[in-house]
């Protein structure tokens, strides 16, 4: 979108479509007009740039475009903050996500994606145990995975709070092209 009104329409339509009906791992959340209005008239957002992990280099075209967009945003008065040295490696996060998704034997998240009729993206080929190991199937292993998720969430929250970020731009997946 090129306007805040367009962003509002997009976000409201996404929230109003109840995505938690399709992906049970999502929390049911409604569009928050008060929160949106806090940012609607803000002229200079603080945006974190989380580019890539050396273990997970991103597609060169994606890297080029993200850096170019960050420069464009800078010239328009937005503050761009490089997060590469302020956050744990993306590999760690992707590893956690894959182990969490594959923990569910029936993969309802993946089935939900397949039911939409969208063709699978190439990055789904990276969801296998050869790359990340098997998910924990013991009570202790699952407990540790939950604790790891809480720690990751806490790190993200601190990152936003400490740096007073309004948004983060990053590739959706290391193999996105």
PDB file of C-alpha atoms in Angstrom:
ATOM      1  CA  UNK A   1       0.000   0.000   0.000  1.00  0.00           C
ATOM      2  CA  UNK A   2       1.076   3.568  -0.548  1.00  0.00           C
ATOM      3  CA  UNK A   3      -1.155   5.136   2.104  1.00  0.00           C
ATOM      4  CA  UNK A   4      -2.090   4.593   5.725  1.00  0.00           C
ATOM      5  CA  UNK A   5      -5.729   4.281   4.649  1.00  0.00           C
ATOM      6  CA  UNK A   6      -4.740   1.395   2.383  1.00  0.00           C
ATOM      7  CA  UNK A   7      -2.795  -0.231   5.197  1.00  0.00           C
ATOM      8  CA  UNK A   8      -5.812   0.134   7.490  1.00  0.00           C
ATOM      9  CA  UNK A   9      -8.102  -1.525   4.940  1.00  0.00           C
ATOM     10  CA  UNK A  10      -5.607  -4.354   4.421  1.00  0.00           C
ATOM     11  CA  UNK A  11      -4.994  -4.985   8.124  1.00  0.00           C
ATOM     12  CA  UNK A  12      -8.668  -4.750   9.019  1.00  0.00           C
ATOM     13  CA  UNK A  13      -9.603  -7.226   6.274  1.00  0.00           C
ATOM     14  CA  UNK A  14      -6.904  -9.663   7.449  1.00  0.00           C
ATOM     15  CA  UNK A  15      -8.011  -9.477  11.086  1.00  0.00           C
ATOM     16  CA  UNK A  16     -11.715  -9.603  10.177  1.00  0.00           C
ATOM     17  CA  UNK A  17     -11.175 -12.765   8.131  1.00  0.00           C
ATOM     18  CA  UNK A  18     -10.382 -14.604  11.395  1.00  0.00           C
ATOM     19  CA  UNK A  19      -7.139 -16.286  10.297  1.00  0.00           C
ATOM     20  CA  UNK A  20      -7.239 -18.350  13.519  1.00  0.00           C
ATOM     21  CA  UNK A  21     -10.015 -20.363  11.849  1.00  0.00           C
ATOM     22  CA  UNK A  22      -7.425 -21.634   9.367  1.00  0.00           C
ATOM     23  CA  UNK A  23      -4.317 -21.816  11.548  1.00  0.00           C
ATOM     24  CA  UNK A  24      -4.952 -23.065  15.075  1.00  0.00           C
ATOM     25  CA  UNK A  25      -1.532 -21.833  16.221  1.00  0.00           C
ATOM     26  CA  UNK A  26      -2.754 -18.218  15.900  1.00  0.00           C
ATOM     27  CA  UNK A  27      -4.467 -16.301  18.656  1.00  0.00           C
ATOM     28  CA  UNK A  28      -7.873 -14.883  17.798  1.00  0.00           C
ATOM     29  CA  UNK A  29      -7.291 -11.143  17.630  1.00  0.00           C
ATOM     30  CA  UNK A  30      -9.411  -8.319  16.307  1.00  0.00           C
ATOM     31  CA  UNK A  31      -8.227  -5.146  14.601  1.00  0.00           C
ATOM     32  CA  UNK A  32      -7.242  -2.597  17.249  1.00  0.00           C
ATOM     33  CA  UNK A  33      -8.309   0.878  16.044  1.00  0.00           C
ATOM     34  CA  UNK A  34      -6.771   2.619  19.079  1.00  0.00           C
ATOM     35  CA  UNK A  35      -3.364   1.071  18.434  1.00  0.00           C
ATOM     36  CA  UNK A  36      -3.619   1.809  14.712  1.00  0.00           C
ATOM     37  CA  UNK A  37      -4.491   5.456  15.402  1.00  0.00           C
ATOM     38  CA  UNK A  38      -1.366   5.841  17.561  1.00  0.00           C
ATOM     39  CA  UNK A  39       0.749   5.232  14.455  1.00  0.00           C
ATOM     40  CA  UNK A  40      -1.484   6.613  11.721  1.00  0.00           C
ATOM     41  CA  UNK A  41      -0.169  10.152  11.971  1.00  0.00           C
ATOM     42  CA  UNK A  42       3.366   9.273  12.990  1.00  0.00           C
ATOM     43  CA  UNK A  43       5.717  10.660  10.359  1.00  0.00           C
ATOM     44  CA  UNK A  44       9.022   8.990  11.204  1.00  0.00           C
ATOM     45  CA  UNK A  45       8.840   5.356  12.182  1.00  0.00           C
ATOM     46  CA  UNK A  46      11.761   3.518  13.777  1.00  0.00           C
ATOM     47  CA  UNK A  47      12.227   0.398  11.677  1.00  0.00           C
ATOM     48  CA  UNK A  48      14.520  -2.474  12.518  1.00  0.00           C
ATOM     49  CA  UNK A  49      16.262  -4.233   9.627  1.00  0.00           C
ATOM     50  CA  UNK A  50      16.889  -7.908  10.273  1.00  0.00           C
ATOM     51  CA  UNK A  51      18.595  -9.052   7.102  1.00  0.00           C
ATOM     52  CA  UNK A  52      20.191 -12.468   7.251  1.00  0.00           C
ATOM     53  CA  UNK A  53      22.062 -15.026   9.265  1.00  0.00           C
ATOM     54  CA  UNK A  54      25.438 -16.247   7.905  1.00  0.00           C
ATOM     55  CA  UNK A  55      24.139 -19.825   8.312  1.00  0.00           C
ATOM     56  CA  UNK A  56      21.084 -18.862   6.258  1.00  0.00           C
ATOM     57  CA  UNK A  57      22.175 -16.471   3.516  1.00  0.00           C
ATOM     58  CA  UNK A  58      19.149 -15.074   1.718  1.00  0.00           C
ATOM     59  CA  UNK A  59      18.605 -14.949  -2.008  1.00  0.00           C
ATOM     60  CA  UNK A  60      20.792 -12.123  -3.441  1.00  0.00           C
ATOM     61  CA  UNK A  61      17.836 -10.450  -5.142  1.00  0.00           C
ATOM     62  CA  UNK A  62      15.881 -10.364  -1.877  1.00  0.00           C
ATOM     63  CA  UNK A  63      18.898  -8.957  -0.025  1.00  0.00           C
ATOM     64  CA  UNK A  64      19.383  -6.289  -2.666  1.00  0.00           C
ATOM     65  CA  UNK A  65      15.718  -5.287  -2.572  1.00  0.00           C
ATOM     66  CA  UNK A  66      15.548  -5.158   1.241  1.00  0.00           C
ATOM     67  CA  UNK A  67      18.650  -2.956   1.399  1.00  0.00           C
ATOM     68  CA  UNK A  68      17.296  -0.742  -1.389  1.00  0.00           C
ATOM     69  CA  UNK A  69      13.937  -0.366   0.381  1.00  0.00           C
ATOM     70  CA  UNK A  70      15.727   0.466   3.647  1.00  0.00           C
ATOM     71  CA  UNK A  71      17.643   3.226   1.826  1.00  0.00           C
ATOM     72  CA  UNK A  72      14.444   4.587   0.297  1.00  0.00           C
ATOM     73  CA  UNK A  73      12.790   4.624   3.731  1.00  0.00           C
ATOM     74  CA  UNK A  74      15.838   6.439   5.155  1.00  0.00           C
ATOM     75  CA  UNK A  75      15.604   9.153   2.490  1.00  0.00           C
ATOM     76  CA  UNK A  76      11.940   9.630   3.436  1.00  0.00           C
ATOM     77  CA  UNK A  77      12.885  10.342   7.050  1.00  0.00           C
ATOM     78  CA  UNK A  78      12.405   6.936   8.637  1.00  0.00           C
ATOM     79  CA  UNK A  79      15.039   5.703  11.076  1.00  0.00           C
ATOM     80  CA  UNK A  80      16.474   2.338  10.036  1.00  0.00           C
ATOM     81  CA  UNK A  81      18.211   0.338  12.771  1.00  0.00           C
ATOM     82  CA  UNK A  82      20.426  -2.594  11.805  1.00  0.00           C
ATOM     83  CA  UNK A  83      19.486  -5.490  14.080  1.00  0.00           C
ATOM     84  CA  UNK A  84      22.100  -7.963  12.846  1.00  0.00           C
ATOM     85  CA  UNK A  85      24.194  -7.684  16.017  1.00  0.00           C
ATOM     86  CA  UNK A  86      21.295  -7.145  18.418  1.00  0.00           C
ATOM     87  CA  UNK A  87      19.417 -10.395  18.038  1.00  0.00           C
ATOM     88  CA  UNK A  88      20.056 -14.098  18.198  1.00  0.00           C
ATOM     89  CA  UNK A  89      20.793 -15.839  14.907  1.00  0.00           C
ATOM     90  CA  UNK A  90      17.833 -16.358  12.607  1.00  0.00           C
ATOM     91  CA  UNK A  91      18.928 -19.985  12.290  1.00  0.00           C
ATOM     92  CA  UNK A  92      18.040 -20.477  15.959  1.00  0.00           C
ATOM     93  CA  UNK A  93      14.564 -19.030  15.393  1.00  0.00           C
ATOM     94  CA  UNK A  94      13.946 -21.034  12.226  1.00  0.00           C
ATOM     95  CA  UNK A  95      15.187 -24.177  13.968  1.00  0.00           C
ATOM     96  CA  UNK A  96      12.727 -23.579  16.811  1.00  0.00           C
ATOM     97  CA  UNK A  97       9.847 -22.889  14.419  1.00  0.00           C
ATOM     98  CA  UNK A  98      10.502 -26.029  12.379  1.00  0.00           C
ATOM     99  CA  UNK A  99      10.743 -28.222  15.471  1.00  0.00           C
ATOM    100  CA  UNK A 100       7.510 -26.681  16.783  1.00  0.00           C
ATOM    101  CA  UNK A 101       5.613 -27.193  13.515  1.00  0.00           C
ATOM    102  CA  UNK A 102       6.854 -30.742  13.009  1.00  0.00           C
ATOM    103  CA  UNK A 103       6.064 -31.652  16.610  1.00  0.00           C
ATOM    104  CA  UNK A 104       2.412 -31.833  15.675  1.00  0.00           C
ATOM    105  CA  UNK A 105       2.197 -35.237  14.021  1.00  0.00           C
ATOM    106  CA  UNK A 106      -0.858 -34.329  11.977  1.00  0.00           C
ATOM    107  CA  UNK A 107       0.566 -30.941  10.923  1.00  0.00           C
ATOM    108  CA  UNK A 108      -2.710 -28.945  11.034  1.00  0.00           C
ATOM    109  CA  UNK A 109      -0.823 -25.754  10.189  1.00  0.00           C
ATOM    110  CA  UNK A 110       0.569 -27.309   7.025  1.00  0.00           C
ATOM    111  CA  UNK A 111      -2.802 -28.885   6.171  1.00  0.00           C
ATOM    112  CA  UNK A 112      -4.418 -25.482   6.689  1.00  0.00           C
ATOM    113  CA  UNK A 113      -2.019 -23.983   4.166  1.00  0.00           C
ATOM    114  CA  UNK A 114      -2.739 -26.777   1.705  1.00  0.00           C
ATOM    115  CA  UNK A 115      -6.523 -26.359   2.068  1.00  0.00           C
ATOM    116  CA  UNK A 116      -6.289 -22.760   0.859  1.00  0.00           C
ATOM    117  CA  UNK A 117      -5.499 -24.051  -2.623  1.00  0.00           C
ATOM    118  CA  UNK A 118      -2.305 -22.015  -2.867  1.00  0.00           C
ATOM    119  CA  UNK A 119       0.596 -23.877  -4.482  1.00  0.00           C
ATOM    120  CA  UNK A 120       3.290 -24.791  -1.945  1.00  0.00           C
ATOM    121  CA  UNK A 121       6.295 -22.492  -1.832  1.00  0.00           C
ATOM    122  CA  UNK A 122       9.805 -23.832  -2.267  1.00  0.00           C
ATOM    123  CA  UNK A 123      10.746 -22.896   1.304  1.00  0.00           C
ATOM    124  CA  UNK A 124       8.520 -25.722   2.583  1.00  0.00           C
ATOM    125  CA  UNK A 125      11.185 -28.079   1.239  1.00  0.00           C
ATOM    126  CA  UNK A 126      13.422 -26.914   4.079  1.00  0.00           C
ATOM    127  CA  UNK A 127      11.025 -28.291   6.709  1.00  0.00           C
ATOM    128  CA  UNK A 128      12.678 -31.599   7.354  1.00  0.00           C
ATOM    129  CA  UNK A 129      14.588 -33.297  10.141  1.00  0.00           C
ATOM    130  CA  UNK A 130      17.817 -33.534   8.122  1.00  0.00           C
ATOM    131  CA  UNK A 131      18.291 -29.783   8.534  1.00  0.00           C
ATOM    132  CA  UNK A 132      16.988 -29.227  12.048  1.00  0.00           C
ATOM    133  CA  UNK A 133      16.769 -32.547  13.821  1.00  0.00           C
ATOM    134  CA  UNK A 134      13.667 -34.250  15.082  1.00  0.00           C
ATOM    135  CA  UNK A 135      11.234 -32.412  17.330  1.00  0.00           C
ATOM    136  CA  UNK A 136      11.197 -33.426  20.992  1.00  0.00           C
ATOM    137  CA  UNK A 137       8.791 -36.281  21.663  1.00  0.00           C
ATOM    138  CA  UNK A 138       9.370 -36.490  25.415  1.00  0.00           C
ATOM    139  CA  UNK A 139       7.584 -34.523  28.116  1.00  0.00           C
ATOM    140  CA  UNK A 140      10.878 -32.890  29.116  1.00  0.00           C
ATOM    141  CA  UNK A 141      11.730 -32.089  25.493  1.00  0.00           C
ATOM    142  CA  UNK A 142       8.346 -30.479  24.871  1.00  0.00           C
ATOM    143  CA  UNK A 143       8.637 -28.531  28.139  1.00  0.00           C
ATOM    144  CA  UNK A 144      12.068 -27.255  27.067  1.00  0.00           C
ATOM    145  CA  UNK A 145      10.664 -26.261  23.663  1.00  0.00           C
ATOM    146  CA  UNK A 146       7.929 -24.245  25.405  1.00  0.00           C
ATOM    147  CA  UNK A 147      10.539 -22.559  27.631  1.00  0.00           C
ATOM    148  CA  UNK A 148      12.636 -21.787  24.540  1.00  0.00           C
ATOM    149  CA  UNK A 149       9.583 -20.205  22.871  1.00  0.00           C
ATOM    150  CA  UNK A 150       8.969 -18.032  25.950  1.00  0.00           C
ATOM    151  CA  UNK A 151      12.606 -16.890  25.904  1.00  0.00           C
ATOM    152  CA  UNK A 152      12.442 -16.052  22.176  1.00  0.00           C
ATOM    153  CA  UNK A 153       9.233 -14.074  22.737  1.00  0.00           C
ATOM    154  CA  UNK A 154      10.851 -12.241  25.652  1.00  0.00           C
ATOM    155  CA  UNK A 155      13.884 -11.332  23.527  1.00  0.00           C
ATOM    156  CA  UNK A 156      11.643  -9.965  20.741  1.00  0.00           C
ATOM    157  CA  UNK A 157       9.606  -7.934  23.238  1.00  0.00           C
ATOM    158  CA  UNK A 158      12.751  -6.483  24.838  1.00  0.00           C
ATOM    159  CA  UNK A 159      14.147  -5.682  21.399  1.00  0.00           C
ATOM    160  CA  UNK A 160      11.028  -3.688  20.486  1.00  0.00           C
ATOM    161  CA  UNK A 161      10.888  -1.982  23.896  1.00  0.00           C
ATOM    162  CA  UNK A 162      14.601  -1.191  24.297  1.00  0.00           C
ATOM    163  CA  UNK A 163      14.994   0.223  20.792  1.00  0.00           C
ATOM    164  CA  UNK A 164      11.448   1.656  20.675  1.00  0.00           C
ATOM    165  CA  UNK A 165      10.850   0.022  17.309  1.00  0.00           C
ATOM    166  CA  UNK A 166       7.633   0.529  15.390  1.00  0.00           C
ATOM    167  CA  UNK A 167       8.265  -2.276  12.903  1.00  0.00           C
ATOM    168  CA  UNK A 168      10.830  -4.752  11.602  1.00  0.00           C
ATOM    169  CA  UNK A 169      11.519  -5.550   7.970  1.00  0.00           C
ATOM    170  CA  UNK A 170      13.043  -8.903   7.185  1.00  0.00           C
ATOM    171  CA  UNK A 171      12.772 -11.694   4.642  1.00  0.00           C
ATOM    172  CA  UNK A 172       9.938 -14.070   5.445  1.00  0.00           C
ATOM    173  CA  UNK A 173      12.203 -17.075   5.059  1.00  0.00           C
ATOM    174  CA  UNK A 174      15.848 -17.563   4.175  1.00  0.00           C
ATOM    175  CA  UNK A 175      14.882 -19.431   1.018  1.00  0.00           C
ATOM    176  CA  UNK A 176      12.261 -16.943  -0.119  1.00  0.00           C
ATOM    177  CA  UNK A 177      13.050 -15.652  -3.571  1.00  0.00           C
TER     178      UNK A 177
END
